[in-house]
PDB file of C-alpha atoms in Angstrom:
ATOM      1  CA  MET Z 695       9.028 -23.825  -7.308  1.00  0.00           C
ATOM      2  CA  THR Z 696       8.347 -21.012 -10.376  1.00  0.00           C
ATOM      3  CA  GLY Z 697       4.065 -21.967  -9.668  1.00  0.00           C
ATOM      4  CA  PRO Z 698       1.701 -20.195  -7.922  1.00  0.00           C
ATOM      5  CA  GLY Z 699       2.109 -19.617  -4.288  1.00  0.00           C
ATOM      6  CA  ARG Z 700       2.639 -17.109  -1.817  1.00  0.00           C
ATOM      7  CA  ILE Z 701       5.607 -15.117  -0.937  1.00  0.00           C
ATOM      8  CA  ALA Z 702       5.882 -12.912   2.618  1.00  0.00           C
ATOM      9  CA  VAL Z 703       9.389 -11.457   2.966  1.00  0.00           C
ATOM     10  CA  ALA Z 704      10.100  -9.770   6.288  1.00  0.00           C
ATOM     11  CA  LEU Z 705      13.113  -6.937   6.581  1.00  0.00           C
ATOM     12  CA  HIS Z 706      14.416  -6.837   9.805  1.00  0.00           C
ATOM     13  CA  ASP Z 707      16.660  -4.802  12.142  1.00  0.00           C
ATOM     14  CA  VAL Z 708      15.046  -1.360  10.669  1.00  0.00           C
ATOM     15  CA  GLU Z 709      16.106   1.172  12.488  1.00  0.00           C
ATOM     16  CA  PRO Z 710      18.094   4.768  12.729  1.00  0.00           C
ATOM     17  CA  ARG Z 711      21.800   3.412  11.846  1.00  0.00           C
ATOM     18  CA  THR Z 712      20.255   0.941   9.039  1.00  0.00           C
ATOM     19  CA  PHE Z 713      17.593   2.901   7.493  1.00  0.00           C
ATOM     20  CA  ASP Z 714      19.642   3.983   4.211  1.00  0.00           C
ATOM     21  CA  ARG Z 715      20.179  -0.051   3.887  1.00  0.00           C
ATOM     22  CA  CYS Z 716      16.816  -0.928   4.329  1.00  0.00           C
ATOM     23  CA  ALA Z 717      15.275   1.405   1.846  1.00  0.00           C
ATOM     24  CA  LEU Z 718      18.035   0.441  -0.592  1.00  0.00           C
ATOM     25  CA  ILE Z 719      16.566  -2.977   0.018  1.00  0.00           C
ATOM     26  CA  ARG Z 720      12.699  -1.930   0.342  1.00  0.00           C
ATOM     27  CA  ASP Z 721      13.022  -0.920  -3.662  1.00  0.00           C
ATOM     28  CA  TRP Z 722      15.358  -3.828  -4.312  1.00  0.00           C
ATOM     29  CA  LEU Z 723      12.260  -6.048  -3.862  1.00  0.00           C
ATOM     30  CA  ASP Z 724      10.824  -3.976  -5.789  1.00  0.00           C
ATOM     31  CA  ASP Z 725      12.080  -4.266  -8.835  1.00  0.00           C
ATOM     32  CA  HIS Z 726      11.952  -7.943  -8.157  1.00  0.00           C
ATOM     33  CA  GLY Z 727       7.852  -7.719  -8.038  1.00  0.00           C
ATOM     34  CA  VAL Z 728       7.529  -7.809  -4.044  1.00  0.00           C
ATOM     35  CA  ASP Z 729       4.976  -5.116  -3.739  1.00  0.00           C
ATOM     36  CA  ARG Z 730       3.854  -5.894  -0.246  1.00  0.00           C
ATOM     37  CA  VAL Z 731       6.854  -6.209   2.689  1.00  0.00           C
ATOM     38  CA  THR Z 732       6.742  -7.169   6.861  1.00  0.00           C
ATOM     39  CA  LEU Z 733       8.541  -4.052   8.300  1.00  0.00           C
ATOM     40  CA  LEU Z 734      10.416  -4.906  11.284  1.00  0.00           C
ATOM     41  CA  VAL Z 735      11.069  -1.833  13.307  1.00  0.00           C
ATOM     42  CA  ILE Z 736      13.528  -1.786  15.889  1.00  0.00           C
ATOM     43  CA  PRO Z 737      11.616   0.940  18.116  1.00  0.00           C
ATOM     44  CA  ALA Z 738      14.210   2.549  20.538  1.00  0.00           C
ATOM     45  CA  PRO Z 739      18.131   1.431  19.899  1.00  0.00           C
ATOM     46  CA  ASP Z 740      20.534   1.900  22.738  1.00  0.00           C
ATOM     47  CA  LEU Z 741      17.335   3.630  24.338  1.00  0.00           C
ATOM     48  CA  HIS Z 742      16.504   6.764  22.120  1.00  0.00           C
ATOM     49  CA  PRO Z 743      12.926   6.688  20.169  1.00  0.00           C
ATOM     50  CA  PHE Z 744      14.259   5.932  16.588  1.00  0.00           C
ATOM     51  CA  HIS Z 745      12.020   9.172  15.186  1.00  0.00           C
ATOM     52  CA  ASP Z 746      14.194  11.042  17.279  1.00  0.00           C
ATOM     53  CA  ARG Z 747      17.719  10.482  15.544  1.00  0.00           C
ATOM     54  CA  ARG Z 748      15.675   9.762  11.977  1.00  0.00           C
ATOM     55  CA  PRO Z 749      12.933  12.038  11.799  1.00  0.00           C
ATOM     56  CA  GLU Z 750      12.603  11.198   7.670  1.00  0.00           C
ATOM     57  CA  MET Z 751      11.958   7.288   8.808  1.00  0.00           C
ATOM     58  CA  VAL Z 752       8.413   8.437   9.812  1.00  0.00           C
ATOM     59  CA  ASP Z 753       7.419   9.893   6.969  1.00  0.00           C
ATOM     60  CA  TRP Z 754       9.320   6.935   5.134  1.00  0.00           C
ATOM     61  CA  LEU Z 755       6.891   4.179   7.102  1.00  0.00           C
ATOM     62  CA  ALA Z 756       3.751   6.010   6.757  1.00  0.00           C
ATOM     63  CA  GLU Z 757       4.651   5.804   2.749  1.00  0.00           C
ATOM     64  CA  ARG Z 758       5.250   2.420   2.989  1.00  0.00           C
ATOM     65  CA  ALA Z 759       1.813   2.143   5.028  1.00  0.00           C
ATOM     66  CA  ARG Z 760       0.066   3.455   2.425  1.00  0.00           C
ATOM     67  CA  GLY Z 761       1.481   1.014  -0.086  1.00  0.00           C
ATOM     68  CA  GLY Z 762       0.172  -2.099   1.878  1.00  0.00           C
ATOM     69  CA  ASP Z 763       3.570  -2.964   3.961  1.00  0.00           C
ATOM     70  CA  ALA Z 764       2.658  -3.865   7.279  1.00  0.00           C
ATOM     71  CA  ILE Z 765       4.973  -2.543  10.021  1.00  0.00           C
ATOM     72  CA  ALA Z 766       5.865  -4.766  13.396  1.00  0.00           C
ATOM     73  CA  GLN Z 767       8.118  -3.766  16.413  1.00  0.00           C
ATOM     74  CA  HIS Z 768      11.233  -5.752  16.702  1.00  0.00           C
ATOM     75  CA  GLY Z 769      11.835  -6.014  20.496  1.00  0.00           C
ATOM     76  CA  LEU Z 770      12.472  -2.784  22.299  1.00  0.00           C
ATOM     77  CA  GLU Z 771      16.180  -1.979  21.758  1.00  0.00           C
ATOM     78  CA  HIS Z 772      17.329  -4.604  20.286  1.00  0.00           C
ATOM     79  CA  ARG Z 773      19.926  -5.538  22.904  1.00  0.00           C
ATOM     80  CA  GLN Z 774      21.999  -8.343  22.760  1.00  0.00           C
ATOM     81  CA  ALA Z 775      24.544  -9.121  25.832  1.00  0.00           C
ATOM     82  CA  ARG Z 776      27.699 -11.125  25.842  1.00  0.00           C
ATOM     83  CA  ARG Z 777      27.648 -13.141  29.073  1.00  0.00           C
ATOM     84  CA  ALA Z 778      30.169 -16.261  29.349  1.00  0.00           C
ATOM     85  CA  GLY Z 779      31.275 -15.920  24.957  1.00  0.00           C
ATOM     86  CA  ASN Z 780      27.593 -16.842  24.512  1.00  0.00           C
ATOM     87  CA  ARG Z 781      25.035 -13.812  23.232  1.00  0.00           C
ATOM     88  CA  VAL Z 782      21.817 -13.590  25.481  1.00  0.00           C
ATOM     89  CA  SER Z 783      18.728 -12.232  23.774  1.00  0.00           C
ATOM     90  CA  GLU Z 784      17.226  -9.067  24.655  1.00  0.00           C
ATOM     91  CA  PHE Z 785      14.156 -10.508  26.821  1.00  0.00           C
ATOM     92  CA  ARG Z 786      15.777 -13.741  28.618  1.00  0.00           C
ATOM     93  CA  GLY Z 787      15.983 -13.017  32.501  1.00  0.00           C
ATOM     94  CA  LEU Z 788      13.383 -10.437  32.712  1.00  0.00           C
ATOM     95  CA  ASP Z 789      10.158 -11.478  34.846  1.00  0.00           C
ATOM     96  CA  GLU Z 790       6.801 -10.583  33.124  1.00  0.00           C
ATOM     97  CA  VAL Z 791       6.711  -7.049  34.718  1.00  0.00           C
ATOM     98  CA  GLU Z 792       9.703  -6.387  33.057  1.00  0.00           C
ATOM     99  CA  THR Z 793       8.830  -8.198  29.733  1.00  0.00           C
ATOM    100  CA  ARG Z 794       5.779  -6.037  30.025  1.00  0.00           C
ATOM    101  CA  ARG Z 795       7.033  -2.893  30.762  1.00  0.00           C
ATOM    102  CA  ALA Z 796       9.979  -3.044  28.053  1.00  0.00           C
ATOM    103  CA  VAL Z 797       7.196  -4.613  25.132  1.00  0.00           C
ATOM    104  CA  ASP Z 798       4.818  -1.916  25.996  1.00  0.00           C
ATOM    105  CA  ALA Z 799       7.780   0.589  26.000  1.00  0.00           C
ATOM    106  CA  GLY Z 800       8.476  -0.203  22.464  1.00  0.00           C
ATOM    107  CA  ARG Z 801       4.964   0.041  21.356  1.00  0.00           C
ATOM    108  CA  ARG Z 802       4.630   4.036  22.759  1.00  0.00           C
ATOM    109  CA  VAL Z 803       7.588   4.462  20.964  1.00  0.00           C
ATOM    110  CA  LEU Z 804       6.164   3.742  17.845  1.00  0.00           C
ATOM    111  CA  ARG Z 805       2.578   5.097  18.253  1.00  0.00           C
ATOM    112  CA  LEU Z 806       3.737   8.519  18.869  1.00  0.00           C
ATOM    113  CA  ALA Z 807       5.448   8.181  15.638  1.00  0.00           C
ATOM    114  CA  GLY Z 808       1.985   7.165  14.203  1.00  0.00           C
ATOM    115  CA  VAL Z 809       3.087   3.340  13.787  1.00  0.00           C
ATOM    116  CA  GLN Z 810       0.014   1.335  15.086  1.00  0.00           C
ATOM    117  CA  PRO Z 811       2.183  -2.225  14.716  1.00  0.00           C
ATOM    118  CA  GLN Z 812      -0.317  -5.501  15.053  1.00  0.00           C
ATOM    119  CA  GLY Z 813       2.314  -7.948  15.334  1.00  0.00           C
ATOM    120  CA  PHE Z 814       6.155  -8.547  17.021  1.00  0.00           C
ATOM    121  CA  VAL Z 815       9.231 -10.383  16.058  1.00  0.00           C
ATOM    122  CA  ALA Z 816      11.509 -11.046  18.581  1.00  0.00           C
ATOM    123  CA  PRO Z 817      15.390 -10.279  18.023  1.00  0.00           C
ATOM    124  CA  GLY Z 818      16.629 -13.204  16.824  1.00  0.00           C
ATOM    125  CA  TYR Z 819      13.562 -15.355  17.332  1.00  0.00           C
ATOM    126  CA  ALA Z 820      14.425 -15.560  21.158  1.00  0.00           C
ATOM    127  CA  TYR Z 821      10.942 -15.954  23.267  1.00  0.00           C
ATOM    128  CA  THR Z 822      10.248 -16.424  26.787  1.00  0.00           C
ATOM    129  CA  PRO Z 823       7.432 -17.506  28.507  1.00  0.00           C
ATOM    130  CA  ALA Z 824       7.010 -13.856  29.643  1.00  0.00           C
ATOM    131  CA  LEU Z 825       7.129 -12.752  26.587  1.00  0.00           C
ATOM    132  CA  ARG Z 826       4.857 -14.766  24.849  1.00  0.00           C
ATOM    133  CA  ALA Z 827       2.003 -14.607  27.841  1.00  0.00           C
ATOM    134  CA  THR Z 828       2.585 -10.860  26.810  1.00  0.00           C
ATOM    135  CA  LEU Z 829       2.317 -10.904  23.500  1.00  0.00           C
ATOM    136  CA  ASP Z 830      -1.089 -12.953  22.899  1.00  0.00           C
ATOM    137  CA  ALA Z 831      -2.364 -10.033  25.286  1.00  0.00           C
ATOM    138  CA  ARG Z 832      -1.373  -7.026  22.923  1.00  0.00           C
ATOM    139  CA  PHE Z 833      -1.321  -8.074  19.440  1.00  0.00           C
ATOM    140  CA  ARG Z 834      -2.879 -10.040  16.642  1.00  0.00           C
ATOM    141  CA  TRP Z 835      -0.039 -11.924  15.719  1.00  0.00           C
ATOM    142  CA  TRP Z 836       3.472 -13.262  16.608  1.00  0.00           C
ATOM    143  CA  ALA Z 837       6.082 -14.350  14.388  1.00  0.00           C
ATOM    144  CA  SER Z 838       9.249 -17.574  15.631  1.00  0.00           C
ATOM    145  CA  LEU Z 839      11.513 -19.274  13.356  1.00  0.00           C
ATOM    146  CA  ARG Z 840       8.848 -22.122  12.312  1.00  0.00           C
ATOM    147  CA  ALA Z 841       5.295 -20.069  11.904  1.00  0.00           C
ATOM    148  CA  VAL Z 842       2.990 -16.950  12.692  1.00  0.00           C
ATOM    149  CA  HIS Z 843       1.284 -17.046  15.885  1.00  0.00           C
ATOM    150  CA  ARG Z 844      -2.431 -15.660  16.309  1.00  0.00           C
ATOM    151  CA  ALA Z 845      -3.659 -14.488  19.416  1.00  0.00           C
ATOM    152  CA  ALA Z 846      -6.245 -16.802  18.959  1.00  0.00           C
ATOM    153  CA  GLY Z 847      -3.985 -19.682  19.152  1.00  0.00           C
ATOM    154  CA  ASP Z 848      -3.772 -21.118  15.753  1.00  0.00           C
ATOM    155  CA  ALA Z 849      -0.850 -20.628  13.463  1.00  0.00           C
ATOM    156  CA  THR Z 850       0.400 -20.659   9.917  1.00  0.00           C
ATOM    157  CA  ARG Z 851       3.268 -23.047   9.976  1.00  0.00           C
ATOM    158  CA  SER Z 852       5.939 -22.074   7.742  1.00  0.00           C
ATOM    159  CA  PRO Z 853       9.721 -22.134   7.844  1.00  0.00           C
ATOM    160  CA  ALA Z 854      11.370 -18.839   7.978  1.00  0.00           C
ATOM    161  CA  ILE Z 855      14.395 -19.245   5.320  1.00  0.00           C
ATOM    162  CA  GLY Z 856      17.225 -16.455   5.168  1.00  0.00           C
ATOM    163  CA  LEU Z 857      20.928 -15.881   5.932  1.00  0.00           C
ATOM    164  CA  GLY Z 858      20.265 -14.060   9.396  1.00  0.00           C
ATOM    165  CA  THR Z 859      22.164 -12.293  12.136  1.00  0.00           C
ATOM    166  CA  SER Z 860      21.395 -14.369  15.362  1.00  0.00           C
ATOM    167  CA  ASP Z 861      24.151 -17.140  16.345  1.00  0.00           C
ATOM    168  CA  ALA Z 862      20.710 -19.802  16.075  1.00  0.00           C
ATOM    169  CA  VAL Z 863      19.762 -18.910  12.803  1.00  0.00           C
ATOM    170  CA  ARG Z 864      23.179 -18.443  11.140  1.00  0.00           C
ATOM    171  CA  ARG Z 865      23.930 -21.706  12.193  1.00  0.00           C
ATOM    172  CA  LEU Z 866      21.555 -23.306   9.954  1.00  0.00           C
ATOM    173  CA  ALA Z 867      21.691 -20.604   6.952  1.00  0.00           C
ATOM    174  CA  SER Z 868      23.760 -20.436   3.954  1.00  0.00           C
ATOM    175  CA  PRO Z 869      23.539 -19.089   0.299  1.00  0.00           C
ATOM    176  CA  THR Z 870      23.303 -22.766  -0.862  1.00  0.00           C
ATOM    177  CA  LEU Z 871      20.645 -23.709   1.784  1.00  0.00           C
ATOM    178  CA  VAL Z 872      18.654 -20.268   1.109  1.00  0.00           C
ATOM    179  CA  ARG Z 873      18.371 -21.278  -2.706  1.00  0.00           C
ATOM    180  CA  ALA Z 874      17.431 -25.139  -1.534  1.00  0.00           C
ATOM    181  CA  GLY Z 875      14.670 -23.182   1.305  1.00  0.00           C
ATOM    182  CA  GLY Z 876      13.545 -21.023  -1.463  1.00  0.00           C
ATOM    183  CA  LEU Z 877      13.241 -24.314  -4.454  1.00  0.00           C
ATOM    184  CA  PHE Z 878      11.921 -26.438  -2.266  1.00  0.00           C
ATOM    185  CA  ALA Z 879       9.174 -23.802  -0.393  1.00  0.00           C
ATOM    186  CA  GLY Z 880       5.645 -25.124   0.242  1.00  0.00           C
ATOM    187  CA  GLU Z 881       2.352 -23.192  -0.868  1.00  0.00           C
ATOM    188  CA  LEU Z 882       3.809 -20.059   1.620  1.00  0.00           C
ATOM    189  CA  LEU Z 883       7.861 -18.753   1.371  1.00  0.00           C
ATOM    190  CA  ARG Z 884       9.270 -17.032   4.355  1.00  0.00           C
ATOM    191  CA  LEU Z 885      12.075 -15.047   3.080  1.00  0.00           C
ATOM    192  CA  ASP Z 886      13.757 -13.070   5.979  1.00  0.00           C
ATOM    193  CA  LEU Z 887      16.437 -10.188   5.112  1.00  0.00           C
ATOM    194  CA  HIS Z 888      18.449  -8.359   7.164  1.00  0.00           C
ATOM    195  CA  PRO Z 889      20.557  -4.728   6.268  1.00  0.00           C
ATOM    196  CA  ALA Z 890      24.213  -6.561   5.609  1.00  0.00           C
ATOM    197  CA  ASP Z 891      22.197  -9.258   3.037  1.00  0.00           C
ATOM    198  CA  LEU Z 892      23.703  -7.239   0.098  1.00  0.00           C
ATOM    199  CA  GLU Z 893      26.905  -6.522   0.995  1.00  0.00           C
ATOM    200  CA  ARG Z 894      28.127  -9.961  -0.406  1.00  0.00           C
ATOM    201  CA  ARG Z 895      27.794 -11.176  -3.547  1.00  0.00           C
ATOM    202  CA  ARG Z 896      27.130 -14.697  -2.896  1.00  0.00           C
ATOM    203  CA  HIS Z 897      24.442 -13.429  -0.095  1.00  0.00           C
ATOM    204  CA  VAL Z 898      23.119 -11.722  -2.829  1.00  0.00           C
ATOM    205  CA  GLN Z 899      23.397 -14.001  -5.689  1.00  0.00           C
ATOM    206  CA  ALA Z 900      21.306 -16.737  -3.458  1.00  0.00           C
ATOM    207  CA  LEU Z 901      18.690 -13.884  -2.556  1.00  0.00           C
ATOM    208  CA  GLU Z 902      18.045 -13.008  -6.099  1.00  0.00           C
ATOM    209  CA  ARG Z 903      17.779 -16.454  -7.139  1.00  0.00           C
ATOM    210  CA  VAL Z 904      15.180 -17.280  -4.552  1.00  0.00           C
ATOM    211  CA  LEU Z 905      13.067 -13.983  -5.597  1.00  0.00           C
ATOM    212  CA  ARG Z 906      13.205 -14.886  -9.633  1.00  0.00           C
ATOM    213  CA  GLY Z 907      12.176 -18.827  -8.416  1.00  0.00           C
ATOM    214  CA  ALA Z 908       8.851 -17.096  -6.662  1.00  0.00           C
ATOM    215  CA  ARG Z 909       8.359 -14.085  -9.319  1.00  0.00           C
ATOM    216  CA  ARG Z 910       4.898 -15.793  -9.459  1.00  0.00           C
ATOM    217  CA  ARG Z 911       4.425 -16.124  -6.308  1.00  0.00           C
ATOM    218  CA  ALA Z 912       1.141 -13.217  -4.661  1.00  0.00           C
ATOM    219  CA  ALA Z 913       3.587 -11.215  -2.160  1.00  0.00           C
ATOM    220  CA  VAL Z 914       1.714 -10.993   1.641  1.00  0.00           C
ATOM    221  CA  THR Z 915       2.413  -9.805   4.841  1.00  0.00           C
ATOM    222  CA  TYR Z 916       2.707 -11.071   8.063  1.00  0.00           C
ATOM    223  CA  ASP Z 917      -0.331  -8.923   9.086  1.00  0.00           C
ATOM    224  CA  GLU Z 918      -2.741 -10.524   6.059  1.00  0.00           C
ATOM    225  CA  LEU Z 919      -1.676 -14.079   6.955  1.00  0.00           C
ATOM    226  CA  ALA Z 920      -3.183 -13.215  10.496  1.00  0.00           C
ATOM    227  CA  ALA Z 921      -6.038 -12.304   9.682  1.00  0.00           C
ATOM    228  CA  GLY Z 922      -6.634 -14.651   6.859  1.00  0.00           C
ATOM    229  CA  THR Z 923      -6.702 -12.430   4.436  1.00  0.00           C
ATOM    230  CA  ALA Z 924      -4.003 -13.633   2.032  1.00  0.00           C
TER     231      ALA Z 924
END
């Protein structure tokens, strides 16, 4: 699809270890005409505040925000444990009190770095009832694989396409499916990017084809989708 519409790009897993790659991807998106992106920041990887390990990330995020990007909270530490051979999401097994503490700890870290996140995306889009209830009380929006949900209860329905890193997303993704998703997207195209996406030539080619096909779409952030201003 090359006609009018919108594209909402979300860059996942922004943290100290991936910072250089994420900055490169952000510049690459600018080269493709995507001037607004939603940056999903992990507040405390391994329970260490991100700004302690990479202070320059604070200045970069502030610059990106001034340029129109949105910054959202991406879990707390983006932890994925393995139990019986399966990956377990960061919030699975936590009760309501533990969930609130984890979410609030991440918010505090971001605010200490001068970031005021309006939205939240769970690592791997793995939500629990306790997490959803916590987010509705604290954020203007949270995003699932299939929609951007507002705290008011309504949602912008649009599936995210990408080459994901979670087991659930990866089973549904391939370069061929990503190209098809970009081709047949409706008025809103949601595109997920991860730091590892530029490591494989076929992945880069698929993503570039989607971006070329979306060149006439207006770039929007999840903040704008939730506010109804885009």
